Amino acid sequence: MPPPADIVKVAIEWPGAFPKLMEIDQKKPLSAIIKEVCEGWSLGNHENFALQIADATNFYITEKNRNDIKNGSILRLTTSPYQTAVQLHERIQSSSMDAKLEALKDLANASRDITFAQEFINLDGISLLTQMVESGTERYQKLQKIMKPCFGDLLSFTLTAFVELMDHGIVSWDTFSVAFIKKIASYVNKSAMDTAVLQRSLAILESMVLNSQDLYHKVAQEITIGQLIPHLQGTDQDIQTYTIAVINALFLKAPEEKRQEMAHILAQKQLRSIILSNVIRSPTPVNEEMAHQLYVLQVLNFNLLEDRMMTKMDPQDQAQRDIIFELRRIAFDAECEPNNSGSIEKRKSMYTRDYKKLGFINHVNPAVDFTQIPPGMLALDNMLYFARHHQDAYVRIVLENSSREDKHECPFGRSSIELTKMLCEILKVGELPSENCHDFHPMFFTHDRSFEEFFCTCIQLLNKTWKEMRATSEDFNKVMQVVREQIMRALTLKPNSLDQFKSRLQNLSYTEILKIRQSERMNQEDFQSRPILELREKIQPEIMELIKQQRLNRLCEGTCFRKISSRRRQDKFWYCRLSPNHKVLHYGDLEESPQGEVPHDSLQDKLPVADIKAVITGKDCPHMKEKGALKQNKEVLELAFSVLYESDEYLNFIAPDKHEYCVWTDGLNALLGKEMTSEYTKSDMDTLLSMEMKLRLLDLENIQIPEAPPPIPKEPSNYDFVYDCN
């Protein structure tokens, strides 16, 4: 007979004694269990003791997390969080350097546990640490020359403990003094500083800026971009990552009117070229966290265009009208007569003719074309940049099209406006960076005016595609769709430079796009005749059953999921898999991401499939509603799902990627006898159905399949040809 669900078998350690095997009744109060353990070792004052998980985390067992104890767990009896906090509070104030160092090391480890952190913070521990940073370490500054390693460790453990305590979100960042900020900033500004101290100082500054607008102003006064740049020129990628994170934080929280000013400073300090040479083109591959920070920087740079993108042109503004005159002058300078020659009517007529050649919709007053937002004035900025910096290409495009028949000319003005709008959509100009995205493009770090150069390449592509398609004005939208596809396909290949991007576009001509589309169409079933549709309907249940079996087989293999945590740089894992008989879900915690499958017997927890009531997805999941569980960005919401089982309890998941999300939600729905509705099921169905149809119709190649079945032949006049085999 299996043991009751509330009884957990564990081993409990106590220094200097043999481990004790015992059964814990989860219905009993935790204090009663601790008292029972203490009495077993003849220890009094049981309220001064607590239980910990005996692993690297040393997390305390509390009434909130006691259900996480698994059968076979090893626990440790230790002093209570309050007693430990009091002892460490006293020890870190020791006059002995060695004792102080050891105490700070213990504090840094203990602070990862929220139960301990709460007790230490209640003792005003954060204030004590900040005072030590502000003034306490000054006593040891004189000893730096002879005790430099010890001093670096002392400061490193102090800052580590501070970061760990603040990570729990118990104390507001707004409470810190200017003196503390100045001290942390001084560690960043020093050229030769201990790596661990520098790393934690950068992390503290980033958190300050992101969590408090008031602290942003104080930090911005202490730290300049020039002081951060040297940290990017080293070889330590962690330091580089933290440095870019601080720059991004300052950029993100800067008031709108200061962002352009900050962008100019970044340009003056050659930040882009330093990142390109020291990070992107470094021999060390860019890791995920660095890729995310580069993506954030890329987004923030493109978001500087939002103001121009959302600014309408004022048709009465002479300075803005002069830009249009400049476009006309560059294109038709050789043909132009002096401005003062001829009558006003003649000049107006000439201007109207030229504006028509330039491809504006409104020939009389082109300024009206730029009142559409987006792209607003950004389109005009791009056109002027193209005309000035790529003058030969600009003049060639304009004159080529003005010499064609009216219906075949590619309107430069209209094309530029629509293309600018499209590029803003592709690069998501104006949107905030996503928390989990790593999609940075190296080519945008190779030029100071990367967006404008991107436009110049794409407008030439548009003109080339227009000619290849032999398009007319009625085909404008079709051409734009092809151009979007060409750009997206080239970007997917992650070119390292704008020149490489151009060469990729050369290989994606309109003819090549047609071939790709044809190939993709061939992979999709394109037959729509009634007999084919009937055959599809007949085959479909078989394919769906095949997909169902694949999903269940994948669930039997299992998947490693990340633990839901608000802590940024500390990953924990758990594993879940379905039993081979499809009756039980086995799951349990892991120390690290596993290599290969995890056996069932190492997963301590079980959930019978028969107990599952429903599968919940997205924002309806309880872990997406919990405050502070995770930043509820779009990506996390799309990967979240929960299993509801008896007593209204939940097993909460966040899938590692979209594919695993679809596999698990499909598999769980299949177990419950519900329909599999994920986008991957549709994709798999289309692929497998298409392949099966092609196989079955292979012998009918080049044979016309009639819409209606052939008529049934008349009955024969006699049946003499039938033989009686008996």
mmCIF file of N, CA and C in Angstrom, residues 68-168:
data_model
loop_
_atom_site.group_PDB
_atom_site.id
_atom_site.type_symbol
_atom_site.label_atom_id
_atom_site.label_comp_id
_atom_site.label_asym_id
_atom_site.label_seq_id
_atom_site.Cartn_x
_atom_site.Cartn_y
_atom_site.Cartn_z
ATOM 1 N N ASP A 68 7.483 21.894 -1.320
ATOM 2 C CA ASP A 68 8.539 21.589 -2.292
ATOM 3 C C ASP A 68 9.448 20.451 -1.821
ATOM 4 N N ILE A 69 9.303 20.028 -0.545
ATOM 5 C CA ILE A 69 10.137 18.930 -0.038
ATOM 6 C C ILE A 69 9.737 17.644 -0.754
ATOM 7 N N LYS A 70 10.735 16.958 -1.297
ATOM 8 C CA LYS A 70 10.475 15.727 -2.043
ATOM 9 C C LYS A 70 10.870 14.509 -1.209
ATOM 10 N N ASN A 71 10.286 13.361 -1.541
ATOM 11 C CA ASN A 71 10.726 12.105 -0.941
ATOM 12 C C ASN A 71 12.202 11.898 -1.235
ATOM 13 N N GLY A 72 12.963 11.547 -0.202
ATOM 14 C CA GLY A 72 14.390 11.309 -0.389
ATOM 15 C C GLY A 72 15.236 12.558 -0.252
ATOM 16 N N SER A 73 14.617 13.705 0.063
ATOM 17 C CA SER A 73 15.380 14.954 0.230
ATOM 18 C C SER A 73 16.270 14.868 1.466
ATOM 19 N N ILE A 74 17.379 15.596 1.399
ATOM 20 C CA ILE A 74 18.263 15.709 2.568
ATOM 21 C C ILE A 74 18.099 17.119 3.126
ATOM 22 N N LEU A 75 17.687 17.189 4.403
ATOM 23 C CA LEU A 75 17.507 18.483 5.069
ATOM 24 C C LEU A 75 18.602 18.655 6.115
ATOM 25 N N ARG A 76 18.758 19.879 6.559
ATOM 26 C CA ARG A 76 19.773 20.176 7.577
ATOM 27 C C ARG A 76 19.114 20.989 8.694
ATOM 28 N N LEU A 77 19.334 20.559 9.926
ATOM 29 C CA LEU A 77 18.881 21.354 11.062
ATOM 30 C C LEU A 77 19.909 22.444 11.303
ATOM 31 N N THR A 78 19.465 23.658 11.418
ATOM 32 C CA THR A 78 20.401 24.784 11.568
ATOM 33 C C THR A 78 19.750 25.865 12.411
ATOM 34 N N THR A 79 20.506 26.899 12.687
ATOM 35 C CA THR A 79 19.934 28.005 13.471
ATOM 36 C C THR A 79 18.859 28.715 12.655
ATOM 37 N N SER A 80 17.895 29.297 13.304
ATOM 38 C CA SER A 80 16.773 29.945 12.625
ATOM 39 C C SER A 80 17.265 31.144 11.814
ATOM 40 N N PRO A 81 16.490 31.557 10.823
ATOM 41 C CA PRO A 81 16.897 32.726 10.020
ATOM 42 C C PRO A 81 17.149 33.957 10.878
ATOM 43 N N TYR A 82 16.322 34.149 11.905
ATOM 44 C CA TYR A 82 16.498 35.331 12.763
ATOM 45 C C TYR A 82 17.827 35.255 13.505
ATOM 46 N N GLN A 83 18.107 34.074 14.119
ATOM 47 C CA GLN A 83 19.365 33.914 14.865
ATOM 48 C C GLN A 83 20.570 34.082 13.946
ATOM 49 N N THR A 84 20.482 33.496 12.742
ATOM 50 C CA THR A 84 21.589 33.618 11.776
ATOM 51 C C THR A 84 21.795 35.070 11.379
ATOM 52 N N ALA A 85 20.687 35.783 11.165
ATOM 53 C CA ALA A 85 20.768 37.195 10.777
ATOM 54 C C ALA A 85 21.420 38.026 11.878
ATOM 55 N N VAL A 86 21.031 37.752 13.144
ATOM 56 C CA VAL A 86 21.612 38.491 14.283
ATOM 57 C C VAL A 86 23.115 38.213 14.372
ATOM 58 N N GLN A 87 23.477 36.932 14.241
ATOM 59 C CA GLN A 87 24.902 36.575 14.334
ATOM 60 C C GLN A 87 25.721 37.235 13.226
ATOM 61 N N LEU A 88 25.213 37.172 11.991
ATOM 62 C CA LEU A 88 25.952 37.778 10.878
ATOM 63 C C LEU A 88 26.001 39.292 11.008
ATOM 64 N N HIS A 89 24.930 39.881 11.526
ATOM 65 C CA HIS A 89 24.889 41.337 11.732
ATOM 66 C C HIS A 89 26.014 41.767 12.664
ATOM 67 N N GLU A 90 26.256 40.941 13.697
ATOM 68 C CA GLU A 90 27.336 41.252 14.645
ATOM 69 C C GLU A 90 28.706 40.937 14.027
ATOM 70 N N ARG A 91 28.802 39.788 13.338
ATOM 71 C CA ARG A 91 30.102 39.347 12.814
ATOM 72 C C ARG A 91 30.668 40.297 11.760
ATOM 73 N N ILE A 92 29.797 40.873 10.914
ATOM 74 C CA ILE A 92 30.330 41.742 9.860
ATOM 75 C C ILE A 92 30.836 43.071 10.415
ATOM 76 N N GLN A 93 30.561 43.329 11.717
ATOM 77 C CA GLN A 93 31.078 44.551 12.357
ATOM 78 C C GLN A 93 32.324 44.257 13.188
ATOM 79 N N SER A 94 32.871 43.042 13.017
ATOM 80 C CA SER A 94 34.057 42.647 13.780
ATOM 81 C C SER A 94 35.242 43.551 13.433
ATOM 82 N N SER A 95 36.115 43.751 14.422
ATOM 83 C CA SER A 95 37.316 44.567 14.185
ATOM 84 C C SER A 95 38.404 43.758 13.481
ATOM 85 N N SER A 96 38.271 42.437 13.516
ATOM 86 C CA SER A 96 39.257 41.571 12.848
ATOM 87 C C SER A 96 38.955 41.504 11.351
ATOM 88 N N MET A 97 39.968 41.787 10.575
ATOM 89 C CA MET A 97 39.797 41.789 9.123
ATOM 90 C C MET A 97 39.382 40.406 8.615
ATOM 91 N N ASP A 98 40.043 39.356 9.100
ATOM 92 C CA ASP A 98 39.745 38.000 8.641
ATOM 93 C C ASP A 98 38.337 37.582 9.033
ATOM 94 N N ALA A 99 37.946 37.901 10.263
ATOM 95 C CA ALA A 99 36.597 37.537 10.733
ATOM 96 C C ALA A 99 35.540 38.291 9.933
ATOM 97 N N LYS A 100 35.827 39.547 9.666
ATOM 98 C CA LYS A 100 34.886 40.370 8.893
ATOM 99 C C LYS A 100 34.726 39.808 7.474
ATOM 100 N N LEU A 101 35.850 39.422 6.879
ATOM 101 C CA LEU A 101 35.821 38.891 5.520
ATOM 102 C C LEU A 101 35.013 37.593 5.456
ATOM 103 N N GLU A 102 35.251 36.706 6.446
ATOM 104 C CA GLU A 102 34.528 35.429 6.481
ATOM 105 C C GLU A 102 33.032 35.657 6.686
ATOM 106 N N ALA A 103 32.689 36.632 7.545
ATOM 107 C CA ALA A 103 31.273 36.935 7.813
ATOM 108 C C ALA A 103 30.580 37.484 6.565
ATOM 109 N N LEU A 104 31.266 38.351 5.834
ATOM 110 C CA LEU A 104 30.676 38.917 4.616
ATOM 111 C C LEU A 104 30.492 37.846 3.537
ATOM 112 N N LYS A 105 31.428 36.908 3.500
ATOM 113 C CA LYS A 105 31.300 35.797 2.549
ATOM 114 C C LYS A 105 30.068 34.965 2.876
ATOM 115 N N ASP A 106 29.871 34.666 4.180
ATOM 116 C CA ASP A 106 28.685 33.907 4.612
ATOM 117 C C ASP A 106 27.407 34.692 4.338
ATOM 118 N N LEU A 107 27.471 36.001 4.538
ATOM 119 C CA LEU A 107 26.293 36.848 4.307
ATOM 120 C C LEU A 107 25.907 36.846 2.825
ATOM 121 N N ALA A 108 26.913 36.912 1.948
ATOM 122 C CA ALA A 108 26.638 36.909 0.506
ATOM 123 C C ALA A 108 25.920 35.623 0.095
ATOM 124 N N ASN A 109 26.330 34.487 0.684
ATOM 125 C CA ASN A 109 25.677 33.212 0.369
ATOM 126 C C ASN A 109 24.276 33.141 0.960
ATOM 127 N N ALA A 110 24.144 33.553 2.215
ATOM 128 C CA ALA A 110 22.854 33.440 2.911
ATOM 129 C C ALA A 110 21.800 34.374 2.327
ATOM 130 N N SER A 111 22.232 35.501 1.763
ATOM 131 C CA SER A 111 21.280 36.523 1.294
ATOM 132 C C SER A 111 20.465 36.078 0.090
ATOM 133 N N ARG A 112 20.863 34.973 -0.557
ATOM 134 C CA ARG A 112 20.081 34.484 -1.690
ATOM 135 C C ARG A 112 18.723 33.956 -1.245
ATOM 136 N N ASP A 113 18.618 33.594 0.042
ATOM 137 C CA ASP A 113 17.358 33.066 0.569
ATOM 138 C C ASP A 113 16.478 34.214 1.053
ATOM 139 N N ILE A 114 15.243 34.258 0.568
ATOM 140 C CA ILE A 114 14.354 35.389 0.889
ATOM 141 C C ILE A 114 13.956 35.395 2.362
ATOM 142 N N THR A 115 13.881 34.197 2.989
ATOM 143 C CA THR A 115 13.508 34.127 4.411
ATOM 144 C C THR A 115 14.578 34.784 5.266
ATOM 145 N N PHE A 116 15.844 34.436 4.982
ATOM 146 C CA PHE A 116 16.946 35.076 5.704
ATOM 147 C C PHE A 116 17.000 36.565 5.377
ATOM 148 N N ALA A 117 16.857 36.890 4.091
ATOM 149 C CA ALA A 117 16.959 38.287 3.651
ATOM 150 C C ALA A 117 15.970 39.170 4.408
ATOM 151 N N GLN A 118 14.750 38.663 4.593
ATOM 152 C CA GLN A 118 13.726 39.448 5.302
ATOM 153 C C GLN A 118 14.167 39.746 6.735
ATOM 154 N N GLU A 119 14.731 38.720 7.411
ATOM 155 C CA GLU A 119 15.179 38.906 8.803
ATOM 156 C C GLU A 119 16.352 39.880 8.876
ATOM 157 N N PHE A 120 17.294 39.753 7.944
ATOM 158 C CA PHE A 120 18.475 40.628 7.972
ATOM 159 C C PHE A 120 18.079 42.073 7.662
ATOM 160 N N ILE A 121 17.156 42.236 6.731
ATOM 161 C CA ILE A 121 16.683 43.588 6.393
ATOM 162 C C ILE A 121 15.940 44.200 7.571
ATOM 163 N N ASN A 122 15.187 43.367 8.310
ATOM 164 C CA ASN A 122 14.468 43.861 9.501
ATOM 165 C C ASN A 122 15.424 44.378 10.564
ATOM 166 N N LEU A 123 16.645 43.860 10.572
ATOM 167 C CA LEU A 123 17.669 44.340 11.521
ATOM 168 C C LEU A 123 18.391 45.578 10.998
ATOM 169 N N ASP A 124 17.832 46.173 9.954
ATOM 170 C CA ASP A 124 18.441 47.353 9.322
ATOM 171 C C ASP A 124 19.784 46.999 8.683
ATOM 172 N N GLY A 125 19.842 45.761 8.150
ATOM 173 C CA GLY A 125 21.089 45.273 7.567
ATOM 174 C C GLY A 125 21.503 46.016 6.316
ATOM 175 N N ILE A 126 20.521 46.445 5.485
ATOM 176 C CA ILE A 126 20.858 47.192 4.264
ATOM 177 C C ILE A 126 21.588 48.483 4.616
ATOM 178 N N SER A 127 21.088 49.177 5.646
ATOM 179 C CA SER A 127 21.733 50.439 6.065
ATOM 180 C C SER A 127 23.159 50.186 6.529
ATOM 181 N N LEU A 128 23.354 49.070 7.253
ATOM 182 C CA LEU A 128 24.699 48.741 7.734
ATOM 183 C C LEU A 128 25.647 48.520 6.559
ATOM 184 N N LEU A 129 25.185 47.801 5.544
ATOM 185 C CA LEU A 129 26.036 47.544 4.371
ATOM 186 C C LEU A 129 26.353 48.839 3.630
ATOM 187 N N THR A 130 25.345 49.695 3.467
ATOM 188 C CA THR A 130 25.592 50.955 2.749
ATOM 189 C C THR A 130 26.560 51.844 3.531
ATOM 190 N N GLN A 131 26.458 51.843 4.884
ATOM 191 C CA GLN A 131 27.412 52.624 5.695
ATOM 192 C C GLN A 131 28.827 52.071 5.535
ATOM 193 N N MET A 132 28.932 50.737 5.465
ATOM 194 C CA MET A 132 30.257 50.126 5.277
ATOM 195 C C MET A 132 30.839 50.525 3.928
ATOM 196 N N VAL A 133 29.976 50.583 2.911
ATOM 197 C CA VAL A 133 30.451 50.984 1.586
ATOM 198 C C VAL A 133 30.832 52.458 1.588
ATOM 199 N N GLU A 134 29.999 53.294 2.222
ATOM 200 C CA GLU A 134 30.241 54.747 2.217
ATOM 201 C C GLU A 134 31.489 55.126 2.999
ATOM 202 N N SER A 135 31.628 54.560 4.222
ATOM 203 C CA SER A 135 32.718 55.037 5.082
ATOM 204 C C SER A 135 33.541 53.930 5.724
ATOM 205 N N GLY A 136 32.901 52.769 5.986
ATOM 206 C CA GLY A 136 33.592 51.714 6.723
ATOM 207 C C GLY A 136 34.838 51.216 6.034
ATOM 208 N N THR A 137 34.799 51.125 4.724
ATOM 209 C CA THR A 137 35.964 50.613 3.998
ATOM 210 C C THR A 137 37.115 51.613 3.963
ATOM 211 N N GLU A 138 36.831 52.872 4.314
ATOM 212 C CA GLU A 138 37.890 53.890 4.276
ATOM 213 C C GLU A 138 39.051 53.511 5.201
ATOM 214 N N ARG A 139 38.708 52.840 6.316
ATOM 215 C CA ARG A 139 39.772 52.487 7.270
ATOM 216 C C ARG A 139 40.803 51.549 6.657
ATOM 217 N N TYR A 140 40.344 50.807 5.641
ATOM 218 C CA TYR A 140 41.243 49.819 5.045
ATOM 219 C C TYR A 140 41.921 50.334 3.776
ATOM 220 N N GLN A 141 41.546 51.535 3.357
ATOM 221 C CA GLN A 141 42.119 52.064 2.117
ATOM 222 C C GLN A 141 43.642 52.203 2.223
ATOM 223 N N LYS A 142 44.097 52.584 3.422
ATOM 224 C CA LYS A 142 45.534 52.782 3.604
ATOM 225 C C LYS A 142 46.303 51.466 3.485
ATOM 226 N N LEU A 143 45.580 50.354 3.745
ATOM 227 C CA LEU A 143 46.244 49.053 3.704
ATOM 228 C C LEU A 143 46.185 48.405 2.326
ATOM 229 N N GLN A 144 45.654 49.151 1.346
ATOM 230 C CA GLN A 144 45.426 48.540 0.035
ATOM 231 C C GLN A 144 46.706 48.001 -0.594
ATOM 232 N N LYS A 145 47.798 48.720 -0.400
ATOM 233 C CA LYS A 145 49.031 48.310 -1.075
ATOM 234 C C LYS A 145 49.521 46.957 -0.580
ATOM 235 N N ILE A 146 49.363 46.716 0.738
ATOM 236 C CA ILE A 146 49.869 45.454 1.286
ATOM 237 C C ILE A 146 48.772 44.400 1.404
ATOM 238 N N MET A 147 47.511 44.826 1.357
ATOM 239 C CA MET A 147 46.400 43.870 1.513
ATOM 240 C C MET A 147 45.382 44.025 0.390
ATOM 241 N N LYS A 148 45.863 44.339 -0.817
ATOM 242 C CA LYS A 148 44.952 44.624 -1.929
ATOM 243 C C LYS A 148 43.977 43.482 -2.218
ATOM 244 N N PRO A 149 44.434 42.215 -2.316
ATOM 245 C CA PRO A 149 43.472 41.135 -2.582
ATOM 246 C C PRO A 149 42.398 41.049 -1.507
ATOM 247 N N CYS A 150 42.826 41.197 -0.246
ATOM 248 C CA CYS A 150 41.877 41.111 0.862
ATOM 249 C C CYS A 150 40.870 42.248 0.793
ATOM 250 N N PHE A 151 41.329 43.437 0.466
ATOM 251 C CA PHE A 151 40.427 44.588 0.364
ATOM 252 C C PHE A 151 39.424 44.383 -0.767
ATOM 253 N N GLY A 152 39.909 43.882 -1.914
ATOM 254 C CA GLY A 152 39.009 43.625 -3.041
ATOM 255 C C GLY A 152 37.943 42.614 -2.676
ATOM 256 N N ASP A 153 38.331 41.530 -1.964
ATOM 257 C CA ASP A 153 37.365 40.515 -1.550
ATOM 258 C C ASP A 153 36.359 41.084 -0.562
ATOM 259 N N LEU A 154 36.848 41.892 0.377
ATOM 260 C CA LEU A 154 35.975 42.504 1.384
ATOM 261 C C LEU A 154 34.877 43.314 0.707
ATOM 262 N N LEU A 155 35.276 44.155 -0.228
ATOM 263 C CA LEU A 155 34.320 45.003 -0.937
ATOM 264 C C LEU A 155 33.426 44.166 -1.848
ATOM 265 N N SER A 156 34.015 43.170 -2.502
ATOM 266 C CA SER A 156 33.258 42.315 -3.413
ATOM 267 C C SER A 156 32.132 41.599 -2.687
ATOM 268 N N PHE A 157 32.432 40.985 -1.528
ATOM 269 C CA PHE A 157 31.398 40.260 -0.777
ATOM 270 C C PHE A 157 30.345 41.218 -0.210
ATOM 271 N N THR A 158 30.773 42.422 0.171
ATOM 272 C CA THR A 158 29.813 43.421 0.669
ATOM 273 C C THR A 158 28.812 43.778 -0.422
ATOM 274 N N LEU A 159 29.328 44.063 -1.614
ATOM 275 C CA LEU A 159 28.445 44.441 -2.726
ATOM 276 C C LEU A 159 27.598 43.263 -3.199
ATOM 277 N N THR A 160 28.185 42.044 -3.170
ATOM 278 C CA THR A 160 27.415 40.856 -3.568
ATOM 279 C C THR A 160 26.229 40.664 -2.631
ATOM 280 N N ALA A 161 26.476 40.768 -1.320
ATOM 281 C CA ALA A 161 25.384 40.638 -0.342
ATOM 282 C C ALA A 161 24.323 41.710 -0.574
ATOM 283 N N PHE A 162 24.769 42.930 -0.870
ATOM 284 C CA PHE A 162 23.829 44.029 -1.124
ATOM 285 C C PHE A 162 22.954 43.730 -2.347
ATOM 286 N N VAL A 163 23.590 43.268 -3.441
ATOM 287 C CA VAL A 163 22.839 42.954 -4.663
ATOM 288 C C VAL A 163 21.832 41.840 -4.410
ATOM 289 N N GLU A 164 22.272 40.783 -3.708
ATOM 290 C CA GLU A 164 21.373 39.653 -3.419
ATOM 291 C C GLU A 164 20.184 40.097 -2.576
ATOM 292 N N LEU A 165 20.426 40.919 -1.568
ATOM 293 C CA LEU A 165 19.338 41.393 -0.697
ATOM 294 C C LEU A 165 18.353 42.274 -1.467
ATOM 295 N N MET A 166 18.873 43.139 -2.337
ATOM 296 C CA MET A 166 18.005 44.047 -3.088
ATOM 297 C C MET A 166 17.221 43.312 -4.177
ATOM 298 N N ASP A 167 17.764 42.172 -4.643
ATOM 299 C CA ASP A 167 17.092 41.395 -5.699
ATOM 300 C C ASP A 167 15.725 40.880 -5.268
ATOM 301 N N HIS A 168 15.502 40.763 -3.974
ATOM 302 C CA HIS A 168 14.225 40.220 -3.487
ATOM 303 C C HIS A 168 13.089 41.237 -3.571
#
